[in-house]
Short mmCIF file of C-alpha atoms in Angstrom, two decimals:
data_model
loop_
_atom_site.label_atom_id
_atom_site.label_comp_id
_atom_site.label_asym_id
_atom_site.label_seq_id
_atom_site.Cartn_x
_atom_site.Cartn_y
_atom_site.Cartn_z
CA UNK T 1 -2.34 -12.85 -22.31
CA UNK T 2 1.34 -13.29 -21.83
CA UNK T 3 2.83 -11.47 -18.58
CA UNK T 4 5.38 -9.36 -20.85
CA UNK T 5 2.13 -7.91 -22.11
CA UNK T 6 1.94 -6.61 -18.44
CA UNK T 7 5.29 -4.65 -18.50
CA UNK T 8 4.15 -1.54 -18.37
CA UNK T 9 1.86 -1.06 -15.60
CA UNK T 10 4.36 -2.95 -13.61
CA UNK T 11 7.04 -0.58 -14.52
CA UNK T 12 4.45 2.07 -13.70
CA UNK T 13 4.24 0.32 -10.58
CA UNK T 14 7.80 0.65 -9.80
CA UNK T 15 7.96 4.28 -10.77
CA UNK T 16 5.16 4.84 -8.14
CA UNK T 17 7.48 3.69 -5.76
CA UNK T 18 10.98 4.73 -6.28
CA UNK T 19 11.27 7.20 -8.88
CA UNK T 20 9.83 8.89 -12.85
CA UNK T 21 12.38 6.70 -14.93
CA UNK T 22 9.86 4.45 -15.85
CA UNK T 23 7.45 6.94 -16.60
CA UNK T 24 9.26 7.50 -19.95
CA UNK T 25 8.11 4.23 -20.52
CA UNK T 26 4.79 4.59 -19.65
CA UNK T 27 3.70 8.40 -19.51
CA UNK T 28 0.12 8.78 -18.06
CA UNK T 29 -2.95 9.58 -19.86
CA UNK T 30 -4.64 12.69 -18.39
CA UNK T 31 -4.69 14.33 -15.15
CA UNK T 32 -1.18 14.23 -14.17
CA UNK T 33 -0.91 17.61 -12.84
CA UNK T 34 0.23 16.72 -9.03
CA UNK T 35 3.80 18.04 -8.03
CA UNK T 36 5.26 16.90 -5.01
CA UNK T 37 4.86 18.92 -1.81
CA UNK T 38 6.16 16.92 0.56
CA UNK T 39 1.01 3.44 4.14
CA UNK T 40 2.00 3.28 7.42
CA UNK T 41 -0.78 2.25 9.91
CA UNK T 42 -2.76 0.09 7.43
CA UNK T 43 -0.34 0.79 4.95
CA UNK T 44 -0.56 -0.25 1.35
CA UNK T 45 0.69 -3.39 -0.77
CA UNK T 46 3.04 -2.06 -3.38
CA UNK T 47 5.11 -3.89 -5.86
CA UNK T 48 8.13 -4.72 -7.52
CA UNK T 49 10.13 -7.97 -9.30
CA UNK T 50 9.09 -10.96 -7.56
CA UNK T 51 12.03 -13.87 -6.84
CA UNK T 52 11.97 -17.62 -6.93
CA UNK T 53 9.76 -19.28 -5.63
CA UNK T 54 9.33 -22.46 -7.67
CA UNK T 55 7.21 -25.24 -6.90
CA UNK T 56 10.86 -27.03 -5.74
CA UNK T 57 11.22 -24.01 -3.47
CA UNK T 58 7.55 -23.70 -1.73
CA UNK T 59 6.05 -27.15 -1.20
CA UNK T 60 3.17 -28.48 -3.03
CA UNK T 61 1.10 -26.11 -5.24
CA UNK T 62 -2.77 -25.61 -4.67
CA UNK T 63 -4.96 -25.86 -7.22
CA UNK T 64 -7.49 -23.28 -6.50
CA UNK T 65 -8.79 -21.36 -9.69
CA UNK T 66 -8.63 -17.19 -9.53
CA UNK T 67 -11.75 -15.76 -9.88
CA UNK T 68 -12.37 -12.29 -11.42
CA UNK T 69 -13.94 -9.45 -8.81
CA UNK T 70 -13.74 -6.31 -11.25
CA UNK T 71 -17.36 -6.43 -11.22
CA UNK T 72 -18.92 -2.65 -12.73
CA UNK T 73 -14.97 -0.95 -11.95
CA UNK T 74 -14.30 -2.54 -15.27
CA UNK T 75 -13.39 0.07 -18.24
CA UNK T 76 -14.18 3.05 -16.49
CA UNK T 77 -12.74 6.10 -17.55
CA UNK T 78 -9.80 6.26 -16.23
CA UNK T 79 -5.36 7.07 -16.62
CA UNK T 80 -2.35 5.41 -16.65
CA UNK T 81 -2.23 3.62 -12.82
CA UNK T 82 -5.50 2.92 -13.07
CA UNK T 83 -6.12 0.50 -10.50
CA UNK T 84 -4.36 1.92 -7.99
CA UNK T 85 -4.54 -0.36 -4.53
CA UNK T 86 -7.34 -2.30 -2.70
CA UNK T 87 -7.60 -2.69 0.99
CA UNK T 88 -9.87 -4.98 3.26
CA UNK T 89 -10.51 -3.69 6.03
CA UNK T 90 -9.66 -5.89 9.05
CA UNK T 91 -13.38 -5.21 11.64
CA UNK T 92 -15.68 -5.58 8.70
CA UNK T 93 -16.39 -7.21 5.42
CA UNK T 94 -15.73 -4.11 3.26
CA UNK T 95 -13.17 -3.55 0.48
CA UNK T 96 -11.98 -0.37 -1.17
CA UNK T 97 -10.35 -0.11 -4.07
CA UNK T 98 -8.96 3.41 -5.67
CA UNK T 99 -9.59 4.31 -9.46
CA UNK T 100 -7.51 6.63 -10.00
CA UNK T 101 -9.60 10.42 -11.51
CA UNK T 102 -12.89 7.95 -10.38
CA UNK T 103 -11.98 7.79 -6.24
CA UNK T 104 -12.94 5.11 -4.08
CA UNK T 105 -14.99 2.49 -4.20
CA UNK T 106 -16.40 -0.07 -1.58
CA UNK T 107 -17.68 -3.31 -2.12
CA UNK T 108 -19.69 -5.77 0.58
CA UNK T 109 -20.12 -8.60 -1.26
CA UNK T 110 -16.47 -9.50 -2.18
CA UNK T 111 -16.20 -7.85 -5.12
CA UNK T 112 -19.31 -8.90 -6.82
CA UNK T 113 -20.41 -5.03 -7.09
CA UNK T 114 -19.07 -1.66 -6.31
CA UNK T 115 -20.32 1.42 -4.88
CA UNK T 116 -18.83 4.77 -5.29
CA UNK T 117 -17.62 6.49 -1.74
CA UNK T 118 -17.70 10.12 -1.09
CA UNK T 119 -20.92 10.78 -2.43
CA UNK T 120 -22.53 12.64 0.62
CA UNK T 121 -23.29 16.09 0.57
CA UNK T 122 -20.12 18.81 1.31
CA UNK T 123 -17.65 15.66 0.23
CA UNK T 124 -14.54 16.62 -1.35
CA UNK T 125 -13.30 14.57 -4.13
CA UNK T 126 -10.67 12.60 -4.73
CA UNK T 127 -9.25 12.29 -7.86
CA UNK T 128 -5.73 11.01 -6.83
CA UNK T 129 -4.24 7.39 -7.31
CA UNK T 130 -4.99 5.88 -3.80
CA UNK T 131 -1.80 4.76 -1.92
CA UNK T 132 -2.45 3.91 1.55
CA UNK T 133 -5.49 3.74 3.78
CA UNK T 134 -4.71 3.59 7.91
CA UNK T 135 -7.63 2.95 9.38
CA UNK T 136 -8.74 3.46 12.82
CA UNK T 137 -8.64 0.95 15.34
CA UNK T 138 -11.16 2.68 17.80
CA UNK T 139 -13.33 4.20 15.28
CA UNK T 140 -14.59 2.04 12.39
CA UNK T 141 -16.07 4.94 10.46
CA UNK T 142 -12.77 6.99 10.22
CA UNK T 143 -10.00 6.51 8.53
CA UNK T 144 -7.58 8.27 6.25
CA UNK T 145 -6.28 8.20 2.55
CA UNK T 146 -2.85 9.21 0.65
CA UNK T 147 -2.44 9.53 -3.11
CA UNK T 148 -0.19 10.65 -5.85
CA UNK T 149 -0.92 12.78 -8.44
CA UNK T 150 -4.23 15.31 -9.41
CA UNK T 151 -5.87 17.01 -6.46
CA UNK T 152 -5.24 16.58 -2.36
CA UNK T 153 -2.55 13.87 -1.05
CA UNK T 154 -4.35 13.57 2.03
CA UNK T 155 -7.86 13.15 3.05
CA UNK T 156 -10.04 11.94 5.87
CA UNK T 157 -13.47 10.46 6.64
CA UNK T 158 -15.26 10.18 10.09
CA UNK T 159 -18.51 9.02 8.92
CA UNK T 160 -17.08 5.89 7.01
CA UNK T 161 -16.52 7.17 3.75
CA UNK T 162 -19.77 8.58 2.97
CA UNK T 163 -17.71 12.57 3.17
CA UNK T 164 -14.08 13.28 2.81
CA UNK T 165 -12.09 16.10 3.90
CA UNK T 166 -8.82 16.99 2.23
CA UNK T 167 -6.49 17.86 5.03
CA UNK T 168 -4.30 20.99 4.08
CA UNK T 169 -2.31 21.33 0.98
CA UNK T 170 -0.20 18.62 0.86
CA UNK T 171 0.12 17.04 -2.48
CA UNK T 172 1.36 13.71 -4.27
CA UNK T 173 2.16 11.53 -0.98
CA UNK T 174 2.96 8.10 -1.13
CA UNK T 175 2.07 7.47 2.18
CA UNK T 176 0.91 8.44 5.10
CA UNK T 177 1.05 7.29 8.88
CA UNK T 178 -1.28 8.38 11.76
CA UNK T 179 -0.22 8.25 15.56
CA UNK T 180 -2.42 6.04 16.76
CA UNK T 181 -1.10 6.32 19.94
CA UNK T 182 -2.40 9.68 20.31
CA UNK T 183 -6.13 9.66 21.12
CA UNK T 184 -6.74 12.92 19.62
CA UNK T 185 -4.99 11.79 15.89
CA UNK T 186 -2.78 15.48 15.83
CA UNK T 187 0.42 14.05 14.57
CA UNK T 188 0.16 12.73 10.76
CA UNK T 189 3.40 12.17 8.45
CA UNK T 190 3.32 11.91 4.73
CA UNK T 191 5.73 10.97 2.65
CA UNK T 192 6.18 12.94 -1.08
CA UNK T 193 6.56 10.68 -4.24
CA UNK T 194 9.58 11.04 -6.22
CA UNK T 195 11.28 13.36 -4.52
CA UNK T 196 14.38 13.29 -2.18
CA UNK T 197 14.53 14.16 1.50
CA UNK T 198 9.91 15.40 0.88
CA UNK T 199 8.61 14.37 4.54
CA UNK T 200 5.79 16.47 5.68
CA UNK T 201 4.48 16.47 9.48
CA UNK T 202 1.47 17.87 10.56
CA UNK T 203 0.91 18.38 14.45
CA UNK T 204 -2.71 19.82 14.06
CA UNK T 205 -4.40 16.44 12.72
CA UNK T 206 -3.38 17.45 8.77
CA UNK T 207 -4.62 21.24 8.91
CA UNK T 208 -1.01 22.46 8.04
CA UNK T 209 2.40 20.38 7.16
CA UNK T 210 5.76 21.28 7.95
CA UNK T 211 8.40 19.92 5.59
CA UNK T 212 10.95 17.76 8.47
CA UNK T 213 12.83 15.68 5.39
CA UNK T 214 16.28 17.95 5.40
CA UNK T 215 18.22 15.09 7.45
CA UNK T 216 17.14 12.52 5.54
CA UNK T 217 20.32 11.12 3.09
CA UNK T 218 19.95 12.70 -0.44
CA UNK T 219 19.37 11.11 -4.11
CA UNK T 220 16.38 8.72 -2.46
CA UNK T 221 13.31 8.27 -1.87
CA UNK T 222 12.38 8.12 1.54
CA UNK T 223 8.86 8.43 1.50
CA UNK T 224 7.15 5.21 3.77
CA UNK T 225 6.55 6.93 7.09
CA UNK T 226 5.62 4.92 10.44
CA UNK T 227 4.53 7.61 13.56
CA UNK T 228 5.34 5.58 17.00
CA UNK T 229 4.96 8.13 19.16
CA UNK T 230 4.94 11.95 18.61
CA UNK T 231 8.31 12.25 18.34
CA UNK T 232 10.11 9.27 17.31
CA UNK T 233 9.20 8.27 13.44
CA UNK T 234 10.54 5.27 11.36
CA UNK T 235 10.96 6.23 7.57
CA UNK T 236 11.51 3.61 4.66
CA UNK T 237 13.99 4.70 1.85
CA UNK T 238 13.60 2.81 -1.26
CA UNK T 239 17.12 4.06 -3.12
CA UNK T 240 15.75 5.88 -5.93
CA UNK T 241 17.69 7.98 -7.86
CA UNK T 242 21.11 5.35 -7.01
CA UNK T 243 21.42 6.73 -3.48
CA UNK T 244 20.68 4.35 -0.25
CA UNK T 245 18.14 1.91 0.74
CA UNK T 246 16.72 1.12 4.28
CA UNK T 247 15.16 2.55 7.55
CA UNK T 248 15.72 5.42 9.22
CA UNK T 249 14.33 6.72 12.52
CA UNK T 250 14.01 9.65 14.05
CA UNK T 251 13.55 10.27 17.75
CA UNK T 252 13.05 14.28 17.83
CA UNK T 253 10.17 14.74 15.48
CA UNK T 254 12.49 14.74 12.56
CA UNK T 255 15.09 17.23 13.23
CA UNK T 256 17.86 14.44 13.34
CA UNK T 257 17.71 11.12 11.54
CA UNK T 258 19.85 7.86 12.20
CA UNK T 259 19.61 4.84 9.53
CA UNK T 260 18.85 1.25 11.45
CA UNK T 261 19.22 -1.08 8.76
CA UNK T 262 19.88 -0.62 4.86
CA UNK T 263 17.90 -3.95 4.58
CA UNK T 264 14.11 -3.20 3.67
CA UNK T 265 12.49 0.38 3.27
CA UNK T 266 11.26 -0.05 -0.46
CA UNK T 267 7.35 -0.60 -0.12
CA UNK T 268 4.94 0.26 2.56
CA UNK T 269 5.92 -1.85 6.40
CA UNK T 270 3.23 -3.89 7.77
CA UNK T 271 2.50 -3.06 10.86
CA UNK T 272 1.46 -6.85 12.12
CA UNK T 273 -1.32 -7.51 15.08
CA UNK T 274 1.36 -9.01 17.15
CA UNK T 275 3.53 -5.37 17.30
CA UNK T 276 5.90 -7.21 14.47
CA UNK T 277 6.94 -4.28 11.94
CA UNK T 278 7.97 -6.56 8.58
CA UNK T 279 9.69 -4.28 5.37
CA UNK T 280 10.09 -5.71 2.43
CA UNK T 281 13.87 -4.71 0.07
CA UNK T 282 14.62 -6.01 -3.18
CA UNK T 283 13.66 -9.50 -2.51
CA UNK T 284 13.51 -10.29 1.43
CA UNK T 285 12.06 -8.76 4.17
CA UNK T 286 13.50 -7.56 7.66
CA UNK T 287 11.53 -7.92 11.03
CA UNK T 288 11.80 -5.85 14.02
CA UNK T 289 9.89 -6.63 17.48
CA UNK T 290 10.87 -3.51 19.48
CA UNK T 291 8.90 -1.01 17.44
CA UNK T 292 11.59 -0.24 14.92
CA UNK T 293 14.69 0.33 17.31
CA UNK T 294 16.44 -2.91 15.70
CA UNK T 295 15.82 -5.13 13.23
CA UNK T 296 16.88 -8.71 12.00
CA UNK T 297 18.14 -10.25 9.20
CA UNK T 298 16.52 -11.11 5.63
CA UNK T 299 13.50 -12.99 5.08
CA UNK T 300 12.78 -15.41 2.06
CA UNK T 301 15.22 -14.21 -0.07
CA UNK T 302 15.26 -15.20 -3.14
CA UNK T 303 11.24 -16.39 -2.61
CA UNK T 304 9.80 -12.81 -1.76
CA UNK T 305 8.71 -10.09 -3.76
CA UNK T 306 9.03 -6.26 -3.50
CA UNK T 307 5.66 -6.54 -1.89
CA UNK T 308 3.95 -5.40 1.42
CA UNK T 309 3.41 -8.38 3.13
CA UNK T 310 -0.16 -8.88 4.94
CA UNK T 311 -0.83 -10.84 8.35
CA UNK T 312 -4.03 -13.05 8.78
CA UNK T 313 -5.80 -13.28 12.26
CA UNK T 314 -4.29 -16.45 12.80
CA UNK T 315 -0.69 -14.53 13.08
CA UNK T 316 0.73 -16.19 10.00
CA UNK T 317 2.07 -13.87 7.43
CA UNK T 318 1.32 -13.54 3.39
CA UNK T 319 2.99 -11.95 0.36
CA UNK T 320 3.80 -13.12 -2.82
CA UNK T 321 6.53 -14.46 -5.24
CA UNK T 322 7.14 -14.20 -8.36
CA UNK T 323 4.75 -16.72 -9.18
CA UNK T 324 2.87 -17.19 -6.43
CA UNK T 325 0.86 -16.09 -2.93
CA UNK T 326 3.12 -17.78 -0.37
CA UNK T 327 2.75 -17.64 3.27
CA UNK T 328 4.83 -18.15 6.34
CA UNK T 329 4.03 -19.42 9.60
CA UNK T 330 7.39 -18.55 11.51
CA UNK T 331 6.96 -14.95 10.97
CA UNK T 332 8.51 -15.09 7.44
CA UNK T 333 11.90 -18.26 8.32
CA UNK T 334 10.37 -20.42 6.08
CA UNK T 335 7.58 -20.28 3.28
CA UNK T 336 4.94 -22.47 1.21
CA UNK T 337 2.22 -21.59 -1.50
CA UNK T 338 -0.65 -20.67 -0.73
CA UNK T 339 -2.43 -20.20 -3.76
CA UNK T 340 -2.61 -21.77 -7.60
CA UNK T 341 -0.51 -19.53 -10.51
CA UNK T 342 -1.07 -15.79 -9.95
CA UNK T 343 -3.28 -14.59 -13.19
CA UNK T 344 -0.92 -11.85 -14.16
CA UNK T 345 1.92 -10.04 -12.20
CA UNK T 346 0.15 -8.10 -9.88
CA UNK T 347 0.34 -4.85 -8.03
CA UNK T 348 -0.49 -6.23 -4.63
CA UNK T 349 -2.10 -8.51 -2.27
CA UNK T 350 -4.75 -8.02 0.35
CA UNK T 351 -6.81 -10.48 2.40
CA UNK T 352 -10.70 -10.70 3.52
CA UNK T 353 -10.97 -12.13 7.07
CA UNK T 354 -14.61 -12.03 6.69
CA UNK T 355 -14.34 -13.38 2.89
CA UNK T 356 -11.61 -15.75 3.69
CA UNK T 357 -10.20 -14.95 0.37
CA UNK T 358 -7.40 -13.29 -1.61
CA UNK T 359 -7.24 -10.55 -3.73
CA UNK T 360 -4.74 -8.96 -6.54
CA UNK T 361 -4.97 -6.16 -8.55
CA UNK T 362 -3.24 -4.88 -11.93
CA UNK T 363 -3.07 -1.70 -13.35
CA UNK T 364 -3.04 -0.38 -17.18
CA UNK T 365 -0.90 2.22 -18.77
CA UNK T 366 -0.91 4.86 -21.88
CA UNK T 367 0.32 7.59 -24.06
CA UNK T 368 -2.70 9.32 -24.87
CA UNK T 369 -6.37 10.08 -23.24
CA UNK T 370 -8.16 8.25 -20.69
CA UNK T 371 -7.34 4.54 -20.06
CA UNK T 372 -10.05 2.55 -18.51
CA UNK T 373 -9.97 0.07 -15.65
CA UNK T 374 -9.02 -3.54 -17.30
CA UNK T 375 -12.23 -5.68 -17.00
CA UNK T 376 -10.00 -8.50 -15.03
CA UNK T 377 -8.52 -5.36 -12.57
CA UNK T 378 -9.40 -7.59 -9.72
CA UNK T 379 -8.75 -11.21 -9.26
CA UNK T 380 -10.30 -13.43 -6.03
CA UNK T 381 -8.52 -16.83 -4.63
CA UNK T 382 -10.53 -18.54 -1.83
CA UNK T 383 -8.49 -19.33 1.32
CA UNK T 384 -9.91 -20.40 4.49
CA UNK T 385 -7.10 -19.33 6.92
CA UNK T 386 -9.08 -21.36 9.78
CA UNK T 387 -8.74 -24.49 7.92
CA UNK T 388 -6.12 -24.13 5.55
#
């Protein structure tokens, strides 16, 4: 199938993160009953127009064939968004994808089979369309979840996924960040979707959210938190509604805000192993090395996608162009494919350590009643980052 066949879940895509234009082009199916209320430790991928990126432009092409990992997600019942993200996460061979109305799934075997999380006893559910996951680097069975739309826009797990707690009444988030720093996890920010100046911070571990977004620039969306400490926050505006682009930071819990650079802000950061913080913009990224406090200039313009990039063990970085998964090996100067054709124009990218592979994800979109899960959802592109 043709990728203008895929215009509307990408437009979907790009409503999800800057703004309810599109959805006039694509209206959900059911379930759309979220309202904002108001990625990222562990944030999210999230996408927009890729650039470039020719074969002229990144080096020889592999010829690796994409191999489908929708597995038993396929055509269940589902709404516009679908799909929503997939994460690996980075101590274990596990992914999780989010269906959106279905909740998460987990699979051990690299996609070859699903299995349905939150099914313990006293779980709530989660009906939202996953955006973020941050998971714990000192606990491997917690971590916590964001999500737009239906029920809860938070919600946690300490006994890896088998319950889940919704934390407060926070609603529709497109992201949120945990400080890590904190051993006791009591200062949380989420970030409302498509909605100006809706940042909610919670000082009680996501009991109760106060809304800290009034000095935060107007006619935007600045909704991709990063907690550094308890008081000083970085906050990515993505220039919805035609006001400004970039990152902000805060350094008294969010009663003042100061904007750093109008260069990235318009996905979920990566938060890389090596304390790197990379943000993608329209089509480059920005890199800072001081924990947000200043940051450089663009990265692979003109070869980059609206993507969040990913980092493999090795310390070499991934995202994708238009075309293509290309990675860098001088955190994000120069760039060369790392993968054959993408199959369609995908939502995001994440990588399996343990699987040595990559993964992609699209999403379907409709006018009218449910709309399953595509059967090709999920796509799979071996990559041995040890030898490759």
């Amino acid at each position: 199938m043709g990728r203008l066949a895929w215009l509307c879940p990408l437009l979907f895509l790009l409503a999800s993160n800057g703004g309810c234009t599109f959805y006039t082009a694509c209206p959900t199916g059911t379930g759309n009953n979220g309202t904002g209320n108001s990625g990222n430790n562990g944030g999210s991928g999230s996408a927009g127009s890729g650039a470039g990126g020719g074969p002229t432009d990144l080096g020889p092409i592999p010829t690796g064939t994409w191999v489908n990992a929708t597995a038993n997600l396929a055509n269940l019942a589902s709404e516009c968004g679908n799909m929503s993200y997939l994460f690996a996460k980075p101590d274990e061979d596990l992914m999780i994808a989010g269906v959106a109305q279905q909740g998460l799934w987990s699979s051990t075997d690299g996609g070859m089979s699903w299995i349905q999380m939150g099914a313990g006893k006293g779980s709530d559910p989660i009906t939202n369309r996953l955006s973020g996951i941050v998971f714990d680097p000192d606990d491997t069975n917690r971590f916590w979840e964001s999500g737009l739309y239906n029920l809860g826009g938070v919600y946690e797990t300490k006994d890896h996924g088998v319950t889940f707690e919704r934390l407060g009444n926070v609603l529709h988030s497109d992201l949120v960040s945990v400080d890590l720093s904190d051993p006791d996890r009591q200062t949380l920010l989420a970030g409302g979707h498509e909605a100006s100046r809706s940042l909610n911070l919670s000082t009680d571990g996501g009991q109760t959210w106060t809304p800290i977004g009034d000095g935060l620039p107007d006619a935007t969306n600045c909704t991709y938190p990063v907690v550094i400490t308890k008081t000083t926050f970085l906050v990515g505006c993505g220039g919805y509604g035609g006001g400004p682009s970039g990152v902000y930071q805060s350094t008294d819990a969010g009663v003042t805000w100061t904007e750093l650079t109008a260069l990235g802000g318009k996905a979920p950061p990566l938060l890389a192993a090596d304390g790197s913080i990379y943000w993608a913009g329209g089509d480059a990224l920005t890199r800072s090395t001081d924990q947000g406090a200043t940051w450089g200039d663009e990265l692979g313009k003109g070869i980059v996608g609206q993507y969040t990039p990913r980092d493999l063990p090795d310390g070499r970085i991934v995202t994708m162009s238009k075309d293509y998964v290309v990675i860098s090996a001088d955190n994000g100067v120069t760039w060369k494919a790392a993968s054959s054709e993408l199959p369609f124009s995908p939502v995001g990218l994440a990588y399996s350590s343990q699987q040595k592979a990559f993964f992609v994800w699209q999403q379907t979109c409709g006018f009218d009643g449910p709309v399953p899960v595509p059967a090709d959802a999920i796509m799979r592109y071996d990559f041995d980052y040890t030898t490759q």
